[in-house]
Tab-separated table of C-alpha atoms and ligand atoms in Angstrom:
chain	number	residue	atom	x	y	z
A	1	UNK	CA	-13.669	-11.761	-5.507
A	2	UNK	CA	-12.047	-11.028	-2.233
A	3	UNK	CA	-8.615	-12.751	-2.114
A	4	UNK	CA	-7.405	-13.647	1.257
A	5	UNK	CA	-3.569	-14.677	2.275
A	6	UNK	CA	-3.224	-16.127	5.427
A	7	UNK	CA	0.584	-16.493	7.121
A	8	UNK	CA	1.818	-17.368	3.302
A	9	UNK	CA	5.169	-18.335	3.541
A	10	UNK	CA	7.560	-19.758	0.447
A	11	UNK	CA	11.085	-21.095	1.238
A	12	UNK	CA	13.807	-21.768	-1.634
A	13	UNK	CA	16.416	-23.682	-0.913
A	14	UNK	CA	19.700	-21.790	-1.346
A	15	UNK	CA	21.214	-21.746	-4.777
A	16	UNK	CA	24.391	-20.985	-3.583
A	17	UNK	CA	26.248	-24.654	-3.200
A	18	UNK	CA	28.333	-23.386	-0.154
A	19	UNK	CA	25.823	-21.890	2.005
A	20	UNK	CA	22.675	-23.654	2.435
A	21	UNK	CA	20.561	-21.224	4.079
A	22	UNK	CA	17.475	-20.970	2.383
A	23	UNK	CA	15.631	-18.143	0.459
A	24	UNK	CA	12.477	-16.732	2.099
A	25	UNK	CA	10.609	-15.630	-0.920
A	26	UNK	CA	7.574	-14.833	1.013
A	27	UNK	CA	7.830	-14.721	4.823
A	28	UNK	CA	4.294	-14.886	6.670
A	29	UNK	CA	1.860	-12.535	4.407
A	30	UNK	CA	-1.363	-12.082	6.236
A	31	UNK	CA	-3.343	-9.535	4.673
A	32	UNK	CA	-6.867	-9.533	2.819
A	33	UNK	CA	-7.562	-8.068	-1.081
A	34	UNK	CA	-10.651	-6.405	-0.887
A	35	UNK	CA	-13.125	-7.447	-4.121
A	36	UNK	CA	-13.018	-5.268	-7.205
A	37	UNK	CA	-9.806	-3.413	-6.083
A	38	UNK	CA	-6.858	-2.765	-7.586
A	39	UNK	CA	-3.529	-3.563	-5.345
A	40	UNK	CA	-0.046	-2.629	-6.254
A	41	UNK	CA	2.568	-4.978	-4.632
A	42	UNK	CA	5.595	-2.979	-4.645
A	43	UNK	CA	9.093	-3.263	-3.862
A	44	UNK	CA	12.554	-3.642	-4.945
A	45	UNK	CA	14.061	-6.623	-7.622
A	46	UNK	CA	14.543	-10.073	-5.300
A	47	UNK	CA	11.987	-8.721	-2.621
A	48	UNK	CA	9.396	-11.308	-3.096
A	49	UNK	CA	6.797	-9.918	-5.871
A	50	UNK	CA	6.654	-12.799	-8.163
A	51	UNK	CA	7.265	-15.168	-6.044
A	52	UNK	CA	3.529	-13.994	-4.375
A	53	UNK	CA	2.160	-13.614	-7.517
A	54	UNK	CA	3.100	-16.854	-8.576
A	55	UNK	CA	1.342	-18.422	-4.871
A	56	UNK	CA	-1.807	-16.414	-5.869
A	57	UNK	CA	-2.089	-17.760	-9.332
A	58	UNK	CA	-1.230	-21.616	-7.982
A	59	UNK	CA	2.149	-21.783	-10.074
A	60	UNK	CA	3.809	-22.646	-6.811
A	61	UNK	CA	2.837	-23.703	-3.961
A	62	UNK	CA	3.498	-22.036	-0.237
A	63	UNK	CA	5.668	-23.952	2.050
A	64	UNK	CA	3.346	-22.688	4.339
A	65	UNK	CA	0.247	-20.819	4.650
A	66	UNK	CA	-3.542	-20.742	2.637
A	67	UNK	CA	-4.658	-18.750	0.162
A	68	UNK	CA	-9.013	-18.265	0.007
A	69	UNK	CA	-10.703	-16.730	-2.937
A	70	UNK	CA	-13.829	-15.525	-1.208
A	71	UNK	CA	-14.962	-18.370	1.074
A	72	UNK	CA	-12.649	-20.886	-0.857
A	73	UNK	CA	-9.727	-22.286	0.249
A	74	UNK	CA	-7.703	-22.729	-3.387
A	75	UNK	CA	-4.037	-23.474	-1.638
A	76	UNK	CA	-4.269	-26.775	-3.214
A	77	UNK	CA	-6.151	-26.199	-6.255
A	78	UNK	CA	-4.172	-26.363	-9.739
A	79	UNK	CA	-3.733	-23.170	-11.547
A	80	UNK	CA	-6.434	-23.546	-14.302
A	81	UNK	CA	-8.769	-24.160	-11.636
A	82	UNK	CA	-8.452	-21.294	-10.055
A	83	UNK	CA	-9.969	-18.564	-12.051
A	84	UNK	CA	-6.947	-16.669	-12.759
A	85	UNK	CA	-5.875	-14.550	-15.587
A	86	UNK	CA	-2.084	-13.633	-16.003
A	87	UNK	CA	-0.263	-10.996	-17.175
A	88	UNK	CA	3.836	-11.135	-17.396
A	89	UNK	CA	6.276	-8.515	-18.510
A	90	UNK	CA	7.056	-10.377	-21.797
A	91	UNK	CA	3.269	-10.725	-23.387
A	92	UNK	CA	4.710	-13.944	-25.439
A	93	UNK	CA	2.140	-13.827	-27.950
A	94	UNK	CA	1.994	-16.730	-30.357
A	95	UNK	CA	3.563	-14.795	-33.496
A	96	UNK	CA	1.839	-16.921	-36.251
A	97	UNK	CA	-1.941	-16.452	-34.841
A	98	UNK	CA	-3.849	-13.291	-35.411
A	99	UNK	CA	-5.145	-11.252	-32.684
A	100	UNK	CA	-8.053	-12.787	-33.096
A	101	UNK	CA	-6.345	-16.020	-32.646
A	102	UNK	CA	-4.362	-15.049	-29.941
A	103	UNK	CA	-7.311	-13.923	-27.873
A	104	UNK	CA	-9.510	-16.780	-28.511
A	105	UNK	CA	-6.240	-19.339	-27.671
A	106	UNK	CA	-7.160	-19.901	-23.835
A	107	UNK	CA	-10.540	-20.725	-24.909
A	108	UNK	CA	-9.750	-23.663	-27.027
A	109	UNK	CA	-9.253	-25.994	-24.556
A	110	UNK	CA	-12.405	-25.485	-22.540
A	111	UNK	CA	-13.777	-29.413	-22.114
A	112	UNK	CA	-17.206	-29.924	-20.878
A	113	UNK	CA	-19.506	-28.097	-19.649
A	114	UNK	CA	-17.142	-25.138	-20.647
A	115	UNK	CA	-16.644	-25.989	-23.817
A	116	UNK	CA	-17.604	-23.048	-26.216
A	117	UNK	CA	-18.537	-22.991	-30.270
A	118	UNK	CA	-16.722	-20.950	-32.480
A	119	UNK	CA	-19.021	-18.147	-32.867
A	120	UNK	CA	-19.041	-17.599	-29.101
A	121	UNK	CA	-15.471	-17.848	-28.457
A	122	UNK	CA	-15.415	-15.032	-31.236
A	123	UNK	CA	-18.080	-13.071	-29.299
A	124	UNK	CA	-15.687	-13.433	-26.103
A	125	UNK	CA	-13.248	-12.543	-28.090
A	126	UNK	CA	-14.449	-9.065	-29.254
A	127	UNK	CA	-15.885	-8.262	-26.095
A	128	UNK	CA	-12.447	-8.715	-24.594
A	129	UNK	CA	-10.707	-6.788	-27.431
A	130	UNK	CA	-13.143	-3.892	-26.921
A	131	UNK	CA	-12.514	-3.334	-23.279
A	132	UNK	CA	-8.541	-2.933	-24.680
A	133	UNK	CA	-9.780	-1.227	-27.282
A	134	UNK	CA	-8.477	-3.347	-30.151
A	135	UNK	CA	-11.267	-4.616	-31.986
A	136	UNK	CA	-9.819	-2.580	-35.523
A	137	UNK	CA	-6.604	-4.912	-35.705
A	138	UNK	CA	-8.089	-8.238	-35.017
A	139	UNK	CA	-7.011	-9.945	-38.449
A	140	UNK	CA	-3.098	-8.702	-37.694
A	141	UNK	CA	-0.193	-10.277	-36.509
A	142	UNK	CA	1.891	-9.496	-33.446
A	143	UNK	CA	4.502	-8.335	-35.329
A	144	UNK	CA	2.494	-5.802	-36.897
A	145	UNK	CA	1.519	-4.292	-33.704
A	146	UNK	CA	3.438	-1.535	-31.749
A	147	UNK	CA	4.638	-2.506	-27.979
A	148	UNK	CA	1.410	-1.489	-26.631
A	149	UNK	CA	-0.859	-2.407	-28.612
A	150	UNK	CA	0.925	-6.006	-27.670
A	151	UNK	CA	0.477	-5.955	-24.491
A	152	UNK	CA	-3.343	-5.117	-24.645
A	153	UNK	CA	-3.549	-8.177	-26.462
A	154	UNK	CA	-2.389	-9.633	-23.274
A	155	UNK	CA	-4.638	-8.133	-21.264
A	156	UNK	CA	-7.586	-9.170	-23.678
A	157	UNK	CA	-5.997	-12.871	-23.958
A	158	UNK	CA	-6.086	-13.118	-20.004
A	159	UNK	CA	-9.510	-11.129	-19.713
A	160	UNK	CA	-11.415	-13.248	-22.232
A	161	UNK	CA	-11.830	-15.994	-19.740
A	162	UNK	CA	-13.807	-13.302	-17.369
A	163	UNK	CA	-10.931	-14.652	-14.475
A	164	UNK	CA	-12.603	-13.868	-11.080
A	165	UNK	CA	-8.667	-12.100	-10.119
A	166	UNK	CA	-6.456	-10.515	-12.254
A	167	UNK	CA	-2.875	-10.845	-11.765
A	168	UNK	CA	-0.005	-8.803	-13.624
A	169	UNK	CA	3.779	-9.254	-13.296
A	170	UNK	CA	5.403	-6.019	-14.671
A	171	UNK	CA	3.392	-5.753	-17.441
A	172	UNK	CA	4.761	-2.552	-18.797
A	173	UNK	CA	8.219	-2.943	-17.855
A	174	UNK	CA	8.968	-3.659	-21.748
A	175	UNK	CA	7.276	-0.395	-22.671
A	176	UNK	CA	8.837	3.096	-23.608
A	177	UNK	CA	8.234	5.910	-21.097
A	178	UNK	CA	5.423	6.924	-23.134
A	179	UNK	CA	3.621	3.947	-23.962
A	180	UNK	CA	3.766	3.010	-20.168
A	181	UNK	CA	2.255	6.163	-18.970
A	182	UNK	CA	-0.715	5.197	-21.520
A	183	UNK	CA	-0.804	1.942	-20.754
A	184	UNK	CA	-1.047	2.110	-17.257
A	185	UNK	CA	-4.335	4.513	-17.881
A	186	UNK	CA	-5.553	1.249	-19.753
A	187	UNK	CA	-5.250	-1.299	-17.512
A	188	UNK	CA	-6.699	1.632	-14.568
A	189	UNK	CA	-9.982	2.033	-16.943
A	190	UNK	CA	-9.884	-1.480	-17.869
A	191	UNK	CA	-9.682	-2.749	-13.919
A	192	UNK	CA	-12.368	-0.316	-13.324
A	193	UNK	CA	-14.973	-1.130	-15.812
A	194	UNK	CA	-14.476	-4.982	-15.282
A	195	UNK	CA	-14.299	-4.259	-11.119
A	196	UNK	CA	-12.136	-7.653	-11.529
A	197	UNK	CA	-9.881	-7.811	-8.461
A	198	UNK	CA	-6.212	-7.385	-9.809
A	199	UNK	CA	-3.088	-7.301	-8.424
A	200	UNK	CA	-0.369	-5.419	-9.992
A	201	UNK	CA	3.313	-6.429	-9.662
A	202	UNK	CA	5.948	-3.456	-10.387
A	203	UNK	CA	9.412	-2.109	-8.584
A	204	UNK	CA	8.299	1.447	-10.047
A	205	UNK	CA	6.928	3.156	-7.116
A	206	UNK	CA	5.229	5.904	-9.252
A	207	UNK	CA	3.672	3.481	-11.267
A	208	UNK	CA	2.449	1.584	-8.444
A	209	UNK	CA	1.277	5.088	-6.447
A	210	UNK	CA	-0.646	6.206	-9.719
A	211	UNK	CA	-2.498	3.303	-9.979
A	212	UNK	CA	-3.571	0.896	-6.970
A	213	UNK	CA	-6.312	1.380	-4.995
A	214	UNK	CA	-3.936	0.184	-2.350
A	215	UNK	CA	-0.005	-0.749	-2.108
A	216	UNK	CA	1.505	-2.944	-0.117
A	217	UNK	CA	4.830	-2.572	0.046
A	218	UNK	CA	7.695	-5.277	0.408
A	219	UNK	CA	11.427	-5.825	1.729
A	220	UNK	CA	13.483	-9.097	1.458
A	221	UNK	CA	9.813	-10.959	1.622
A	222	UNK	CA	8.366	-9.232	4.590
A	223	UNK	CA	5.844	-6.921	4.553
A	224	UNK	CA	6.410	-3.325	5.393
A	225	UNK	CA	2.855	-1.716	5.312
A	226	UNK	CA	-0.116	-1.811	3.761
A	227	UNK	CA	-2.277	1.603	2.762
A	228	UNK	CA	-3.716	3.651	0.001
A	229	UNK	CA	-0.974	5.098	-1.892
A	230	UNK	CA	-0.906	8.973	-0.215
A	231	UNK	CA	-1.356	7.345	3.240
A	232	UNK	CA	1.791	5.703	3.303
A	233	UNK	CA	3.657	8.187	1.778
A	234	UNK	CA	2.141	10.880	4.192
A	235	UNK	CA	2.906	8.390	7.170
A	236	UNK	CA	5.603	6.158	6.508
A	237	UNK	CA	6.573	3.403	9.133
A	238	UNK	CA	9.965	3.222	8.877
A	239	UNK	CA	13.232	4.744	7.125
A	240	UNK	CA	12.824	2.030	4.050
A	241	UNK	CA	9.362	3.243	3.117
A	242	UNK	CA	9.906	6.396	3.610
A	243	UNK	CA	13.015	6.261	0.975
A	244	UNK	CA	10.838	3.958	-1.483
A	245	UNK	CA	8.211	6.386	-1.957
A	246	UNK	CA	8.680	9.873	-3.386
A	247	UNK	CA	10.171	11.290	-6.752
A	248	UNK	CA	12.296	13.463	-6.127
A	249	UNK	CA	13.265	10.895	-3.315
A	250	UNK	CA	13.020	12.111	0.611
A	251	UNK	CA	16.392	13.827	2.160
A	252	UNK	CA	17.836	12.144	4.728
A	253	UNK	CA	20.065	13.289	7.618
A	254	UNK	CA	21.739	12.924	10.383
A	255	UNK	CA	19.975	14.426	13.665
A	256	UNK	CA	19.758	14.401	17.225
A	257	UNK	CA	17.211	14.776	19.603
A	258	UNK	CA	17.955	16.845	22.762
A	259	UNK	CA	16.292	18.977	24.937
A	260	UNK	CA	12.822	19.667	23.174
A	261	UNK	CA	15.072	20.138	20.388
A	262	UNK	CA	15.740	18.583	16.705
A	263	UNK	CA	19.291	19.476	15.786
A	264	UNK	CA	20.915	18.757	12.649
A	265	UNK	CA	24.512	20.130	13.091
A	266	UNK	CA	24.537	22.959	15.728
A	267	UNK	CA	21.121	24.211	14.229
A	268	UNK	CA	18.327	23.514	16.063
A	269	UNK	CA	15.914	23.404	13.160
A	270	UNK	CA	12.859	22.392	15.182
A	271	UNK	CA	10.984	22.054	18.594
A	272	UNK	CA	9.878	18.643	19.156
A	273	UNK	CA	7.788	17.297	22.228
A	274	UNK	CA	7.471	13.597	23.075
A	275	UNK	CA	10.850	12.241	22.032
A	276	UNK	CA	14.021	11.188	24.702
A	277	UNK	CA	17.244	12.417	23.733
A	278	UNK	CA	19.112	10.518	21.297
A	279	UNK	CA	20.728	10.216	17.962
A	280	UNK	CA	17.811	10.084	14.847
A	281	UNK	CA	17.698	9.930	11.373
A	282	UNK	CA	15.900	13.000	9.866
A	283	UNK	CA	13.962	12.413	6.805
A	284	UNK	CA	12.882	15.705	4.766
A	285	UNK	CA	10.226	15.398	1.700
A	286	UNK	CA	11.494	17.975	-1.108
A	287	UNK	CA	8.181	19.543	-0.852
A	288	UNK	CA	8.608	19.961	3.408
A	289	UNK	CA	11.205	22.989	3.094
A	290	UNK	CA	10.403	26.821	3.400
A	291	UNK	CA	12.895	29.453	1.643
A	292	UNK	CA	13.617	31.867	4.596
A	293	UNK	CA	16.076	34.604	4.684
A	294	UNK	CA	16.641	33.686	8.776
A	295	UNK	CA	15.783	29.505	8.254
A	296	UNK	CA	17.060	27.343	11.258
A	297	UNK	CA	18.757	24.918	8.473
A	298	UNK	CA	21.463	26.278	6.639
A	299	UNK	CA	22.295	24.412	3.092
A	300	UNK	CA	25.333	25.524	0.643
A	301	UNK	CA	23.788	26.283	-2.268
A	302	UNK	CA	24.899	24.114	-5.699
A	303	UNK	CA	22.508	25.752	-8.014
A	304	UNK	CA	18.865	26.525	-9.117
A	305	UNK	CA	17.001	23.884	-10.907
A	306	UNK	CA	13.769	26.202	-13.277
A	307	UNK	CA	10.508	23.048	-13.280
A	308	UNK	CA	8.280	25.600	-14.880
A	309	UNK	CA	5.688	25.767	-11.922
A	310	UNK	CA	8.598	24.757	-9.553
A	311	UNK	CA	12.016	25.325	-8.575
A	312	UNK	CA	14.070	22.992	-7.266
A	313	UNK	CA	17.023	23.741	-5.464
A	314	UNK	CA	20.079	21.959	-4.997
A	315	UNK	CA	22.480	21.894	-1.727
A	316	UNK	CA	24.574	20.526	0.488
A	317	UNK	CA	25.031	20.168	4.120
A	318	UNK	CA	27.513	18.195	6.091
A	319	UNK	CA	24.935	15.942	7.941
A	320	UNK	CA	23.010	15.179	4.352
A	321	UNK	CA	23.360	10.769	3.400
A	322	UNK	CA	22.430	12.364	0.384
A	323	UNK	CA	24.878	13.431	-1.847
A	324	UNK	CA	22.532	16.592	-2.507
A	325	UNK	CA	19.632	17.797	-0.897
A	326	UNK	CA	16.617	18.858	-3.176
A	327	UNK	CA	14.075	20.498	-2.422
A	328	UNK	CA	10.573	21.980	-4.535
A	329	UNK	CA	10.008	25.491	-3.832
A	330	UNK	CA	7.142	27.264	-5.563
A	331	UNK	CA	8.917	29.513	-8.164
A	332	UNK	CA	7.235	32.861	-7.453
A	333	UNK	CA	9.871	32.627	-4.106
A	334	UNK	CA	13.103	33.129	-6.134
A	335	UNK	CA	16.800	32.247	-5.481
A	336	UNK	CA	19.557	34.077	-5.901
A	337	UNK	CA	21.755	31.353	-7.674
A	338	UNK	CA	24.725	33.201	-6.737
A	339	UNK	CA	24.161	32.911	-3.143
A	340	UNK	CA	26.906	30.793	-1.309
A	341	UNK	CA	23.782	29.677	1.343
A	342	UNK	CA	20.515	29.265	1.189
A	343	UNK	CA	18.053	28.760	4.491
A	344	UNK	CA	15.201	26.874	5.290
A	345	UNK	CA	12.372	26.394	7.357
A	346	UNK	CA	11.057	22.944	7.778
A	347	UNK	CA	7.066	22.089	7.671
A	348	UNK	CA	6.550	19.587	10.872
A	349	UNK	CA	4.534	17.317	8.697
A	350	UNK	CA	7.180	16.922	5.773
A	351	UNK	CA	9.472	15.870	8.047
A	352	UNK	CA	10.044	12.600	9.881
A	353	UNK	CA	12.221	10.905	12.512
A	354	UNK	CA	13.495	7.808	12.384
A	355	UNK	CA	15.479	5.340	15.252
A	356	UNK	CA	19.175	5.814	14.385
A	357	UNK	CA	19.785	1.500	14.654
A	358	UNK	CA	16.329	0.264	14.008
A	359	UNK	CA	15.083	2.637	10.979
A	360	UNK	CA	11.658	2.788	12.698
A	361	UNK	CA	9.537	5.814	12.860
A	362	UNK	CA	9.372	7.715	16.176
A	363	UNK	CA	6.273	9.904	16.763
A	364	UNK	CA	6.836	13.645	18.112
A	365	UNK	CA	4.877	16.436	18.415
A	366	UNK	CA	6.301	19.765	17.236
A	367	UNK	CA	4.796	22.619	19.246
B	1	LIG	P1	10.877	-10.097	-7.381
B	1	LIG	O1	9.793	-10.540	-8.288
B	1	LIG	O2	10.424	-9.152	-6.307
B	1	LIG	O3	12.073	-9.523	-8.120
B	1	LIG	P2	11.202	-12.939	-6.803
B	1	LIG	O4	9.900	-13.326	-6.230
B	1	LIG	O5	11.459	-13.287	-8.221
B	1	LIG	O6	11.449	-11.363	-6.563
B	1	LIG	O7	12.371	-13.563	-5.919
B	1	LIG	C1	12.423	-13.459	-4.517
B	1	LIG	C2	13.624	-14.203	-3.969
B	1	LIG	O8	13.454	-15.596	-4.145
B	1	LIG	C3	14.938	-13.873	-4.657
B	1	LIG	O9	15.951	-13.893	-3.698
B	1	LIG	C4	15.113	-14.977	-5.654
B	1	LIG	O10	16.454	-15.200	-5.949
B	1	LIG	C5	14.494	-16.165	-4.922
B	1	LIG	N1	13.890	-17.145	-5.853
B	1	LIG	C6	12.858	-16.912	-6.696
B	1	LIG	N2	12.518	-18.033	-7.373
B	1	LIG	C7	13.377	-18.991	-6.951
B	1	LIG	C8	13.563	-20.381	-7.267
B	1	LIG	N3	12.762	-20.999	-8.146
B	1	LIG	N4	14.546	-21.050	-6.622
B	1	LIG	C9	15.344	-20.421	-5.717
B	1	LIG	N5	15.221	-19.137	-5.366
B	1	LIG	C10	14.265	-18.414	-5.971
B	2	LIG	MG1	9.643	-10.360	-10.398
């Protein structure tokens, strides 16, 4: 089921008593979910996730805007009527109910034509528990289940209605390191094998990258770009992006542009083609720098960092907003970690400008 949002918009008024400018949640999302993919909605706490989540699902309604599943316009349609199963960060599991139980709980109040007999609420039941592979611990309790295991039941609880969209609100956020590695594998398998179309809410930006078929990623309720995850890391469209994306994060500095040149300091560290003179912001992945005995950029070396496959190296360099500069070097070229210096190349392609006021990407050619 292709979802469809269409200038959504959601306006809070303020909670502060003394100003009353109002919260824009969600400012004017236009973008389409294809059917049967995954989409990771990233972005810092208070930029807007839930609040979208919460429009998709029909918990609240836009100020402005319509939402479609498919052909239908739902906007105005209540949230049980939507077709919608939901996922938060705390599972909230009935404690006193089985698994069993648990699972079967949304399908108790079918009416109607929906209405389903025991036995096949059962059958729902199991077939939900098997795609979260649960099916051995159906006659425990919650409190006899680890973290995980938990939150699968949460999955199978909001997959056992077969929901035509899948929505989860930091599911794993109350999970160990481990367990969230593993479970976001699950829900990846699970969201494949069902092809339900699911959106995933998180503020991790790994966890989002690793997953989605496509992220979308957000700032104070605006959109900032929309892409599968390596595109938008590999072309960012502004400094806030570019900074979101990345572990270790990307090095910023401060550059200038002049005369076919990229300076940062007195070095010129590349040529560039295609950009006016001016002050930029430079942003460096970890993985863009070359060790070279005679590199353009000159750090001071703080020390050598041993990854096993990798090295990283730490420095410093006056024009750095970082407080240290790291970059991945691959550890057959070693460093002297006694050296005062150490000196880079740059790779044109691991490295980006930005506009020194407006944070936006400018576009150069390096010769
Ligand atoms: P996220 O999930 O990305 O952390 P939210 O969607 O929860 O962000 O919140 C987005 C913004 O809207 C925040 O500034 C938050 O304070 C505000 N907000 C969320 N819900 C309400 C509400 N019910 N009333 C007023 N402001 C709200
Ligand atoms: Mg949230």
């Amino acid at each position: 089921m292709k979802i469809v949002l269409q200038n959504l918009t959601k306006k809070f008024p303020s909670r502060n008593k003394k100003s009353r400018e109002e919260v824009i949640a969600v400012n004017d999302f236009t973008f389409e979910i294809p059917d049967g993919k995954l989409i990771g909605l990233l972005g810092p706490s208070g930029c807007g996730k839930s609040t979208a989540l919460n429009l998709i699902c029909g918990l609240q309604k836009p100020t402005s805007g319509r939402i479609f599943f498919g052909e239908d316009d739902v906007t105005d349609l209540p949230p049980e009527h939507r077709g919608v199963g939901l996922v938060f960060q705390n599972y909230a599991l009935y404690p006193h109910l089985t698994v069993l139980k648990n699972i079967t709980f949304p399908l108790e109040n079918l009416r109607g034509a929906d209405k389903l007999s025991r036995e096949e609420m059962e059958k729902r039941a199991y077939e939900a528990a098997k795609l979260v592979q649960l099916e051995g611990l159906m006659d425990r309790k919650p409190s006899e289940l680890s973290g995980g295991q938990q939150q699968r039941v949460a999955i199978a609880r909001a997959l056992v209605k077969q929901p035509r969209v899948l929505l989860l609100d930091e599911p794993l956020s109350n999970l160990d390191a481990r367990l969230r590695l593993q479970t976001r594998e699950e829900i990846r398998r699970i969201q494949r094998q069902t092809q339900v179309t699911t959106v995933f809410v998180t503020h991790d930006q790994e966890e989002a990258m690793s997953i989605s078929d496509r992220i979308v990623v957000m700032k104070d309720g605006v959109v900032q770009q929309i892409g599968k995850p390596q595109e938008v890391y590999d072309d960012p469209v502004n400094l806030f992006v570019a900074k979101f994306l990345g572990t270790p994060p990307i090095n910023i500095f401060r550059g200038r542009a002049a005369d076919g040149q990229l300076f940062i300091g007195q070095e010129a560290i590349l040529p560039l083609q295609g950009v006016s003179d001016q002050e930029v912001i430079v942003g460096i992945r970890p993985e863009g720098f070359i060790l070279q005995e005679d590199g353009p950029l000159t750090c001071k070396l703080s020390r050598v960092e041993v990854m096993g496959r990798d090295i990283s190296v730490v420095s410093t360099h006056s024009c750095s907003e970082n407080a240290v500069i790291r970059s991945i070097i691959n550890a057959e070229n070693a460093v002297d970690p006694e050296a005062e210096n150490v000196r880079f190349a740059v790779k044109p392609h691991k490295l980006y400008l930005f506009g020194s006021e407006t944070g936006e990407r400018i576009l150069f050619t390096a010769e």
